[in-house]
Amino acid sequence: MILIAVGNTRTLLAYSEDGLHFQSISVATALHPTHILQLWEQTRPLLEDEDFALGGVVPEAMQRWRETLPPGRLREPELAVFQQRIPNSYVPAESLGFDRRCCLLATARDFPTQSSIVIDMGTAITIDLWADGRFQGGRILPGITMSIHALYLGTALLPDLELPMTVADTGNTTAAAIQSGVWHMFTDALLGAIQQFQGLFPDAQVLLTGGDAPLWQARIPGSHYIPDLLLRGFYGWLQSSS
C-alpha cells in the first residue's frame, strides 16, 4: 500500500512493510497526482493491483487524488479510530489536522506512558502535548518560511529570504537582521512552550519532526528528532482501521 500524505506545501508518498522504515519521496503539493505518481515510479514501480491510502490537510488537492486513483483501491483513515485511541477534548473533533493526528498516534503508540511535547515544523508549526494518556491540547504558529515571506509581502522594501542553518545574535544588514529576528523569535517561542508544558508535566520529553526540525534540534536541549513520525502514525492508523 502506498501512503499519500498531502501537506500544505509538500506531499509525501511512502511505502513500508513494518511501519518503522519507509521508502518515500516528497514533492510539491501543487503538482497533479498523475505527475506525482510518475515521479514515484522512478523510486518504486507501482504494482498492477496497488492499493493507496490518502490523508491530508488540503481539500482541493485531496479531491484531485480521489479523482485520479481507482475508487476500489483507495482507503482513507477513520476519525472514529483516532478518537478511540487518542482521548481528547478538541472541538470540533474533525478540525484537528491530519498531520497532528498522525504524530499523536505515533507518539501514543511508542510512548504510551511518557509525557511528550510533539513539535511538527512544517508550513505551520504545531506544538502538541501528550500526557496522562490523552491529548492535552496544543499551539499553532506560522511556519518559518511563511513568517519571512509575510515580511516581504507586507512591506515595500524588505527582501524575501531563506533562513540559513545558523544566524548571528544581531544582524548588520537588513537580510541578516530579518534572519536573526525570525530565528530568535521561533527559538524563544519553542523554548517558552516547552518550559510551560514541562511545568505541567515535568517528565515530558520533546519530539521534533517536520521539514524544518533539523534547524532547531541543536537549539532544543535533549530533544529527539523523528523524521518519519507522521508516516509512522499514518501507517498505524490504517492498521487499526483494517
PDB file of C-alpha atoms in Angstrom:
ATOM      1  CA  MET A   1       0.000   0.000   0.000  1.00  0.00           C
ATOM      2  CA  ILE A   2       1.212   3.473  -0.914  1.00  0.00           C
ATOM      3  CA  LEU A   3       0.643   6.150   1.721  1.00  0.00           C
ATOM      4  CA  ILE A   4      -0.199   9.620   0.400  1.00  0.00           C
ATOM      5  CA  ALA A   5       0.044  12.432   2.963  1.00  0.00           C
ATOM      6  CA  VAL A   6      -0.990  15.772   1.465  1.00  0.00           C
ATOM      7  CA  GLY A   7       0.549  18.763   3.233  1.00  0.00           C
ATOM      8  CA  ASN A   8       0.088  22.466   2.599  1.00  0.00           C
ATOM      9  CA  THR A   9       3.358  22.753   0.707  1.00  0.00           C
ATOM     10  CA  ARG A  10       4.706  19.223   0.242  1.00  0.00           C
ATOM     11  CA  THR A  11       3.082  15.840  -0.340  1.00  0.00           C
ATOM     12  CA  LEU A  12       4.670  12.629   0.902  1.00  0.00           C
ATOM     13  CA  LEU A  13       4.351   9.313  -0.897  1.00  0.00           C
ATOM     14  CA  ALA A  14       5.674   6.380   1.105  1.00  0.00           C
ATOM     15  CA  TYR A  15       5.798   2.609   1.276  1.00  0.00           C
ATOM     16  CA  SER A  16       6.574   0.484   4.315  1.00  0.00           C
ATOM     17  CA  GLU A  17       6.344  -3.161   5.269  1.00  0.00           C
ATOM     18  CA  ASP A  18       6.681  -2.648   9.036  1.00  0.00           C
ATOM     19  CA  GLY A  19       5.536   0.899   9.814  1.00  0.00           C
ATOM     20  CA  LEU A  20       9.011   1.846  11.024  1.00  0.00           C
ATOM     21  CA  HIS A  21      11.116   2.067   7.873  1.00  0.00           C
ATOM     22  CA  PHE A  22       9.835   3.984   4.869  1.00  0.00           C
ATOM     23  CA  GLN A  23      10.734   4.384   1.240  1.00  0.00           C
ATOM     24  CA  SER A  24       9.414   7.833   0.431  1.00  0.00           C
ATOM     25  CA  ILE A  25       9.515  10.904  -1.767  1.00  0.00           C
ATOM     26  CA  SER A  26       8.485  14.489  -1.007  1.00  0.00           C
ATOM     27  CA  VAL A  27       7.046  16.563  -3.848  1.00  0.00           C
ATOM     28  CA  ALA A  28       5.219  19.856  -4.280  1.00  0.00           C
ATOM     29  CA  THR A  29       1.538  19.523  -3.394  1.00  0.00           C
ATOM     30  CA  ALA A  30       0.693  21.783  -6.345  1.00  0.00           C
ATOM     31  CA  LEU A  31       1.740  19.068  -8.816  1.00  0.00           C
ATOM     32  CA  HIS A  32      -1.031  16.983 -10.370  1.00  0.00           C
ATOM     33  CA  PRO A  33      -1.342  13.451  -8.917  1.00  0.00           C
ATOM     34  CA  THR A  34      -0.567  11.894 -12.308  1.00  0.00           C
ATOM     35  CA  HIS A  35       2.784  13.681 -12.377  1.00  0.00           C
ATOM     36  CA  ILE A  36       3.486  12.754  -8.755  1.00  0.00           C
ATOM     37  CA  LEU A  37       2.806   9.073  -9.487  1.00  0.00           C
ATOM     38  CA  GLN A  38       5.240   9.231 -12.408  1.00  0.00           C
ATOM     39  CA  LEU A  39       7.898  10.576 -10.037  1.00  0.00           C
ATOM     40  CA  TRP A  40       7.087   7.817  -7.544  1.00  0.00           C
ATOM     41  CA  GLU A  41       7.551   5.118 -10.179  1.00  0.00           C
ATOM     42  CA  GLN A  42      11.158   6.240 -10.538  1.00  0.00           C
ATOM     43  CA  THR A  43      11.593   5.164  -6.908  1.00  0.00           C
ATOM     44  CA  ARG A  44       9.364   2.084  -6.770  1.00  0.00           C
ATOM     45  CA  PRO A  45       7.303   0.802  -9.714  1.00  0.00           C
ATOM     46  CA  LEU A  46       3.593   0.569  -8.954  1.00  0.00           C
ATOM     47  CA  LEU A  47       2.063  -2.885  -8.813  1.00  0.00           C
ATOM     48  CA  GLU A  48      -0.899  -3.606 -11.070  1.00  0.00           C
ATOM     49  CA  ASP A  49      -3.221  -4.025  -8.075  1.00  0.00           C
ATOM     50  CA  GLU A  50      -1.532  -1.422  -5.832  1.00  0.00           C
ATOM     51  CA  ASP A  51      -3.694  -0.017  -3.031  1.00  0.00           C
ATOM     52  CA  PHE A  52      -3.444   3.563  -1.790  1.00  0.00           C
ATOM     53  CA  ALA A  53      -4.179   5.363   1.471  1.00  0.00           C
ATOM     54  CA  LEU A  54      -4.947   9.079   1.413  1.00  0.00           C
ATOM     55  CA  GLY A  55      -4.862  11.683   4.153  1.00  0.00           C
ATOM     56  CA  GLY A  56      -4.017  15.352   4.335  1.00  0.00           C
ATOM     57  CA  VAL A  57      -4.882  18.956   5.032  1.00  0.00           C
ATOM     58  CA  VAL A  58      -5.581  20.406   1.559  1.00  0.00           C
ATOM     59  CA  PRO A  59      -9.136  19.507   0.469  1.00  0.00           C
ATOM     60  CA  GLU A  60      -8.701  20.566  -3.175  1.00  0.00           C
ATOM     61  CA  ALA A  61      -5.521  18.536  -3.612  1.00  0.00           C
ATOM     62  CA  MET A  62      -7.056  15.518  -1.907  1.00  0.00           C
ATOM     63  CA  GLN A  63     -10.056  15.695  -4.240  1.00  0.00           C
ATOM     64  CA  ARG A  64      -7.695  15.585  -7.224  1.00  0.00           C
ATOM     65  CA  TRP A  65      -6.207  12.396  -5.779  1.00  0.00           C
ATOM     66  CA  ARG A  66      -9.678  10.860  -5.334  1.00  0.00           C
ATOM     67  CA  GLU A  67     -10.474  11.631  -8.970  1.00  0.00           C
ATOM     68  CA  THR A  68      -7.158  10.151 -10.157  1.00  0.00           C
ATOM     69  CA  LEU A  69      -6.930   6.914  -8.159  1.00  0.00           C
ATOM     70  CA  PRO A  70      -9.152   3.852  -8.722  1.00  0.00           C
ATOM     71  CA  PRO A  71     -12.020   4.114  -6.167  1.00  0.00           C
ATOM     72  CA  GLY A  72     -11.859   0.458  -5.180  1.00  0.00           C
ATOM     73  CA  ARG A  73      -8.178   0.731  -4.298  1.00  0.00           C
ATOM     74  CA  LEU A  74      -8.296   3.887  -2.171  1.00  0.00           C
ATOM     75  CA  ARG A  75      -8.604   3.975   1.614  1.00  0.00           C
ATOM     76  CA  GLU A  76      -8.895   6.934   3.965  1.00  0.00           C
ATOM     77  CA  PRO A  77      -8.323   6.701   7.731  1.00  0.00           C
ATOM     78  CA  GLU A  78     -11.373   6.778  10.002  1.00  0.00           C
ATOM     79  CA  LEU A  79     -11.802   9.609  12.505  1.00  0.00           C
ATOM     80  CA  ALA A  80     -13.570   7.246  14.922  1.00  0.00           C
ATOM     81  CA  VAL A  81     -10.416   5.145  15.220  1.00  0.00           C
ATOM     82  CA  PHE A  82      -8.357   8.202  16.149  1.00  0.00           C
ATOM     83  CA  GLN A  83     -10.945   9.311  18.693  1.00  0.00           C
ATOM     84  CA  GLN A  84     -10.869   5.885  20.307  1.00  0.00           C
ATOM     85  CA  ARG A  85      -7.086   5.703  20.509  1.00  0.00           C
ATOM     86  CA  ILE A  86      -6.350   9.329  21.446  1.00  0.00           C
ATOM     87  CA  PRO A  87      -8.703  10.663  24.140  1.00  0.00           C
ATOM     88  CA  ASN A  88      -9.068  14.421  23.676  1.00  0.00           C
ATOM     89  CA  SER A  89     -11.347  17.421  24.148  1.00  0.00           C
ATOM     90  CA  TYR A  90     -10.706  19.068  20.762  1.00  0.00           C
ATOM     91  CA  VAL A  91     -13.742  20.918  19.358  1.00  0.00           C
ATOM     92  CA  PRO A  92     -14.923  20.132  16.793  1.00  0.00           C
ATOM     93  CA  ALA A  93     -13.140  16.790  16.650  1.00  0.00           C
ATOM     94  CA  GLU A  94     -12.826  16.750  12.866  1.00  0.00           C
ATOM     95  CA  SER A  95     -10.971  20.087  12.834  1.00  0.00           C
ATOM     96  CA  LEU A  96      -7.815  18.603  14.357  1.00  0.00           C
ATOM     97  CA  GLY A  97      -5.397  18.407  11.438  1.00  0.00           C
ATOM     98  CA  PHE A  98      -4.483  15.103   9.813  1.00  0.00           C
ATOM     99  CA  ASP A  99      -0.760  15.661  10.390  1.00  0.00           C
ATOM    100  CA  ARG A 100      -1.285  16.387  14.087  1.00  0.00           C
ATOM    101  CA  ARG A 101      -3.419  13.265  14.455  1.00  0.00           C
ATOM    102  CA  CYS A 102      -0.767  11.093  12.826  1.00  0.00           C
ATOM    103  CA  CYS A 103       2.019  12.456  15.022  1.00  0.00           C
ATOM    104  CA  LEU A 104      -0.088  11.966  18.151  1.00  0.00           C
ATOM    105  CA  LEU A 105      -0.934   8.383  17.169  1.00  0.00           C
ATOM    106  CA  ALA A 106       2.734   7.532  16.666  1.00  0.00           C
ATOM    107  CA  THR A 107       3.673   9.196  19.949  1.00  0.00           C
ATOM    108  CA  ALA A 108       0.938   7.397  21.886  1.00  0.00           C
ATOM    109  CA  ARG A 109       1.959   4.058  20.399  1.00  0.00           C
ATOM    110  CA  ASP A 110       5.684   4.471  21.007  1.00  0.00           C
ATOM    111  CA  PHE A 111       5.452   6.308  24.353  1.00  0.00           C
ATOM    112  CA  PRO A 112       2.080   5.399  25.896  1.00  0.00           C
ATOM    113  CA  THR A 113       3.027   6.378  29.449  1.00  0.00           C
ATOM    114  CA  GLN A 114       5.675   9.006  28.663  1.00  0.00           C
ATOM    115  CA  SER A 115       4.566  12.637  28.548  1.00  0.00           C
ATOM    116  CA  SER A 116       5.646  14.083  25.204  1.00  0.00           C
ATOM    117  CA  ILE A 117       5.775  17.515  23.598  1.00  0.00           C
ATOM    118  CA  VAL A 118       5.400  16.942  19.857  1.00  0.00           C
ATOM    119  CA  ILE A 119       6.717  19.766  17.675  1.00  0.00           C
ATOM    120  CA  ASP A 120       5.976  19.458  13.955  1.00  0.00           C
ATOM    121  CA  MET A 121       7.830  22.119  11.972  1.00  0.00           C
ATOM    122  CA  GLY A 122       6.312  22.435   8.526  1.00  0.00           C
ATOM    123  CA  THR A 123       4.397  25.142   6.668  1.00  0.00           C
ATOM    124  CA  ALA A 124       2.830  25.797  10.050  1.00  0.00           C
ATOM    125  CA  ILE A 125       4.391  24.802  13.374  1.00  0.00           C
ATOM    126  CA  THR A 126       2.328  22.780  15.823  1.00  0.00           C
ATOM    127  CA  ILE A 127       3.278  22.133  19.440  1.00  0.00           C
ATOM    128  CA  ASP A 128       1.112  19.390  20.943  1.00  0.00           C
ATOM    129  CA  LEU A 129       1.117  17.824  24.397  1.00  0.00           C
ATOM    130  CA  TRP A 130       0.522  14.110  25.019  1.00  0.00           C
ATOM    131  CA  ALA A 131       0.302  13.367  28.745  1.00  0.00           C
ATOM    132  CA  ASP A 132      -1.708  11.291  31.220  1.00  0.00           C
ATOM    133  CA  GLY A 133      -2.867   9.070  28.364  1.00  0.00           C
ATOM    134  CA  ARG A 134      -4.590  11.834  26.384  1.00  0.00           C
ATOM    135  CA  PHE A 135      -4.024  14.763  24.047  1.00  0.00           C
ATOM    136  CA  GLN A 136      -3.951  17.778  26.335  1.00  0.00           C
ATOM    137  CA  GLY A 137      -4.098  20.395  23.561  1.00  0.00           C
ATOM    138  CA  GLY A 138      -1.507  22.430  21.743  1.00  0.00           C
ATOM    139  CA  ARG A 139      -0.443  25.542  19.877  1.00  0.00           C
ATOM    140  CA  ILE A 140      -0.241  26.531  16.215  1.00  0.00           C
ATOM    141  CA  LEU A 141       2.284  29.059  14.907  1.00  0.00           C
ATOM    142  CA  PRO A 142       3.025  30.302  11.390  1.00  0.00           C
ATOM    143  CA  GLY A 143       5.926  28.422   9.870  1.00  0.00           C
ATOM    144  CA  ILE A 144       9.390  29.847   9.362  1.00  0.00           C
ATOM    145  CA  THR A 145       9.180  30.339   5.596  1.00  0.00           C
ATOM    146  CA  MET A 146       5.677  31.773   5.934  1.00  0.00           C
ATOM    147  CA  SER A 147       6.865  34.293   8.526  1.00  0.00           C
ATOM    148  CA  ILE A 148       9.781  35.522   6.427  1.00  0.00           C
ATOM    149  CA  HIS A 149       7.577  35.723   3.331  1.00  0.00           C
ATOM    150  CA  ALA A 150       4.954  37.718   5.255  1.00  0.00           C
ATOM    151  CA  LEU A 151       7.560  40.415   5.977  1.00  0.00           C
ATOM    152  CA  TYR A 152       8.317  40.585   2.259  1.00  0.00           C
ATOM    153  CA  LEU A 153       4.644  40.761   1.244  1.00  0.00           C
ATOM    154  CA  GLY A 154       3.649  43.261   3.921  1.00  0.00           C
ATOM    155  CA  THR A 155       6.406  45.804   3.337  1.00  0.00           C
ATOM    156  CA  ALA A 156       7.761  47.834   0.438  1.00  0.00           C
ATOM    157  CA  LEU A 157      11.487  47.235   0.808  1.00  0.00           C
ATOM    158  CA  LEU A 158      12.191  44.114   2.871  1.00  0.00           C
ATOM    159  CA  PRO A 159      13.580  41.194   0.837  1.00  0.00           C
ATOM    160  CA  ASP A 160      12.267  37.635   0.584  1.00  0.00           C
ATOM    161  CA  LEU A 161      14.835  35.287   2.133  1.00  0.00           C
ATOM    162  CA  GLU A 162      15.605  31.780   3.261  1.00  0.00           C
ATOM    163  CA  LEU A 163      16.739  31.001   6.788  1.00  0.00           C
ATOM    164  CA  PRO A 164      20.307  29.634   6.995  1.00  0.00           C
ATOM    165  CA  MET A 165      21.381  26.842   9.328  1.00  0.00           C
ATOM    166  CA  THR A 166      22.990  29.321  11.732  1.00  0.00           C
ATOM    167  CA  VAL A 167      22.498  33.036  12.308  1.00  0.00           C
ATOM    168  CA  ALA A 168      24.168  35.736  14.381  1.00  0.00           C
ATOM    169  CA  ASP A 169      22.627  37.151  17.536  1.00  0.00           C
ATOM    170  CA  THR A 170      22.396  40.523  15.802  1.00  0.00           C
ATOM    171  CA  GLY A 171      22.313  41.471  12.129  1.00  0.00           C
ATOM    172  CA  ASN A 172      24.234  44.293  10.468  1.00  0.00           C
ATOM    173  CA  THR A 173      22.435  44.060   7.149  1.00  0.00           C
ATOM    174  CA  THR A 174      18.688  44.074   6.557  1.00  0.00           C
ATOM    175  CA  ALA A 175      18.787  40.446   5.453  1.00  0.00           C
ATOM    176  CA  ALA A 176      20.834  39.378   8.478  1.00  0.00           C
ATOM    177  CA  ALA A 177      18.558  41.336  10.818  1.00  0.00           C
ATOM    178  CA  ILE A 178      15.472  39.593   9.424  1.00  0.00           C
ATOM    179  CA  GLN A 179      17.126  36.193   9.712  1.00  0.00           C
ATOM    180  CA  SER A 180      18.246  36.881  13.275  1.00  0.00           C
ATOM    181  CA  GLY A 181      14.820  38.205  14.256  1.00  0.00           C
ATOM    182  CA  VAL A 182      12.908  35.249  12.843  1.00  0.00           C
ATOM    183  CA  TRP A 183      15.411  32.721  14.188  1.00  0.00           C
ATOM    184  CA  HIS A 184      15.263  34.046  17.743  1.00  0.00           C
ATOM    185  CA  MET A 185      11.506  34.620  17.630  1.00  0.00           C
ATOM    186  CA  PHE A 186      10.962  30.929  16.941  1.00  0.00           C
ATOM    187  CA  THR A 187      13.664  29.788  19.340  1.00  0.00           C
ATOM    188  CA  ASP A 188      12.034  31.773  22.144  1.00  0.00           C
ATOM    189  CA  ALA A 189       8.540  30.574  21.195  1.00  0.00           C
ATOM    190  CA  LEU A 190       9.569  26.917  21.162  1.00  0.00           C
ATOM    191  CA  LEU A 191      11.632  27.054  24.343  1.00  0.00           C
ATOM    192  CA  GLY A 192       8.879  29.016  26.072  1.00  0.00           C
ATOM    193  CA  ALA A 193       6.221  26.455  25.170  1.00  0.00           C
ATOM    194  CA  ILE A 194       8.475  23.611  26.282  1.00  0.00           C
ATOM    195  CA  GLN A 195       9.145  25.313  29.610  1.00  0.00           C
ATOM    196  CA  GLN A 196       5.440  25.910  30.200  1.00  0.00           C
ATOM    197  CA  PHE A 197       4.391  22.387  29.218  1.00  0.00           C
ATOM    198  CA  GLN A 198       7.149  20.843  31.329  1.00  0.00           C
ATOM    199  CA  GLY A 199       5.910  22.983  34.207  1.00  0.00           C
ATOM    200  CA  LEU A 200       2.678  20.996  33.944  1.00  0.00           C
ATOM    201  CA  PHE A 201       4.326  17.636  33.198  1.00  0.00           C
ATOM    202  CA  PRO A 202       7.978  17.728  34.341  1.00  0.00           C
ATOM    203  CA  ASP A 203       8.815  14.370  32.745  1.00  0.00           C
ATOM    204  CA  ALA A 204       7.744  15.487  29.251  1.00  0.00           C
ATOM    205  CA  GLN A 205      10.220  14.665  26.500  1.00  0.00           C
ATOM    206  CA  VAL A 206      10.497  16.750  23.325  1.00  0.00           C
ATOM    207  CA  LEU A 207       9.966  15.146  19.916  1.00  0.00           C
ATOM    208  CA  LEU A 208      10.791  17.098  16.751  1.00  0.00           C
ATOM    209  CA  THR A 209       9.569  16.303  13.265  1.00  0.00           C
ATOM    210  CA  GLY A 210       8.830  18.117  10.011  1.00  0.00           C
ATOM    211  CA  GLY A 211      10.976  19.647   7.309  1.00  0.00           C
ATOM    212  CA  ASP A 212      12.434  22.494   9.388  1.00  0.00           C
ATOM    213  CA  ALA A 213      13.084  20.417  12.518  1.00  0.00           C
ATOM    214  CA  PRO A 214      16.810  19.780  11.833  1.00  0.00           C
ATOM    215  CA  LEU A 215      17.416  23.545  12.020  1.00  0.00           C
ATOM    216  CA  TRP A 216      16.263  23.601  15.627  1.00  0.00           C
ATOM    217  CA  GLN A 217      17.374  20.344  17.188  1.00  0.00           C
ATOM    218  CA  ALA A 218      20.684  21.770  18.401  1.00  0.00           C
ATOM    219  CA  ARG A 219      18.831  24.712  19.982  1.00  0.00           C
ATOM    220  CA  ILE A 220      16.471  22.496  21.998  1.00  0.00           C
ATOM    221  CA  PRO A 221      18.486  20.553  24.588  1.00  0.00           C
ATOM    222  CA  GLY A 222      17.527  16.911  24.965  1.00  0.00           C
ATOM    223  CA  SER A 223      15.147  16.915  22.004  1.00  0.00           C
ATOM    224  CA  HIS A 224      14.694  13.859  19.781  1.00  0.00           C
ATOM    225  CA  TYR A 225      14.364  14.206  16.007  1.00  0.00           C
ATOM    226  CA  ILE A 226      11.991  11.629  14.467  1.00  0.00           C
ATOM    227  CA  PRO A 227      11.721  12.393  10.733  1.00  0.00           C
ATOM    228  CA  ASP A 228       9.044   9.793   9.926  1.00  0.00           C
ATOM    229  CA  LEU A 229       6.761  10.429  12.909  1.00  0.00           C
ATOM    230  CA  LEU A 230       3.811  11.412  10.703  1.00  0.00           C
ATOM    231  CA  LEU A 231       4.219   8.386   8.433  1.00  0.00           C
ATOM    232  CA  ARG A 232       4.533   6.044  11.394  1.00  0.00           C
ATOM    233  CA  GLY A 233       1.283   7.370  12.799  1.00  0.00           C
ATOM    234  CA  PHE A 234      -0.469   7.203   9.420  1.00  0.00           C
ATOM    235  CA  TYR A 235       0.609   3.585   8.953  1.00  0.00           C
ATOM    236  CA  GLY A 236      -0.562   2.594  12.427  1.00  0.00           C
ATOM    237  CA  TRP A 237      -3.868   4.410  11.956  1.00  0.00           C
ATOM    238  CA  LEU A 238      -4.571   2.366   8.837  1.00  0.00           C
ATOM    239  CA  GLN A 239      -3.685  -0.891  10.577  1.00  0.00           C
ATOM    240  CA  SER A 240      -6.189  -0.065  13.317  1.00  0.00           C
ATOM    241  CA  SER A 241      -8.833   0.760  10.708  1.00  0.00           C
ATOM    242  CA  SER A 242      -8.483  -2.601   8.960  1.00  0.00           C
TER     243      SER A 242
END
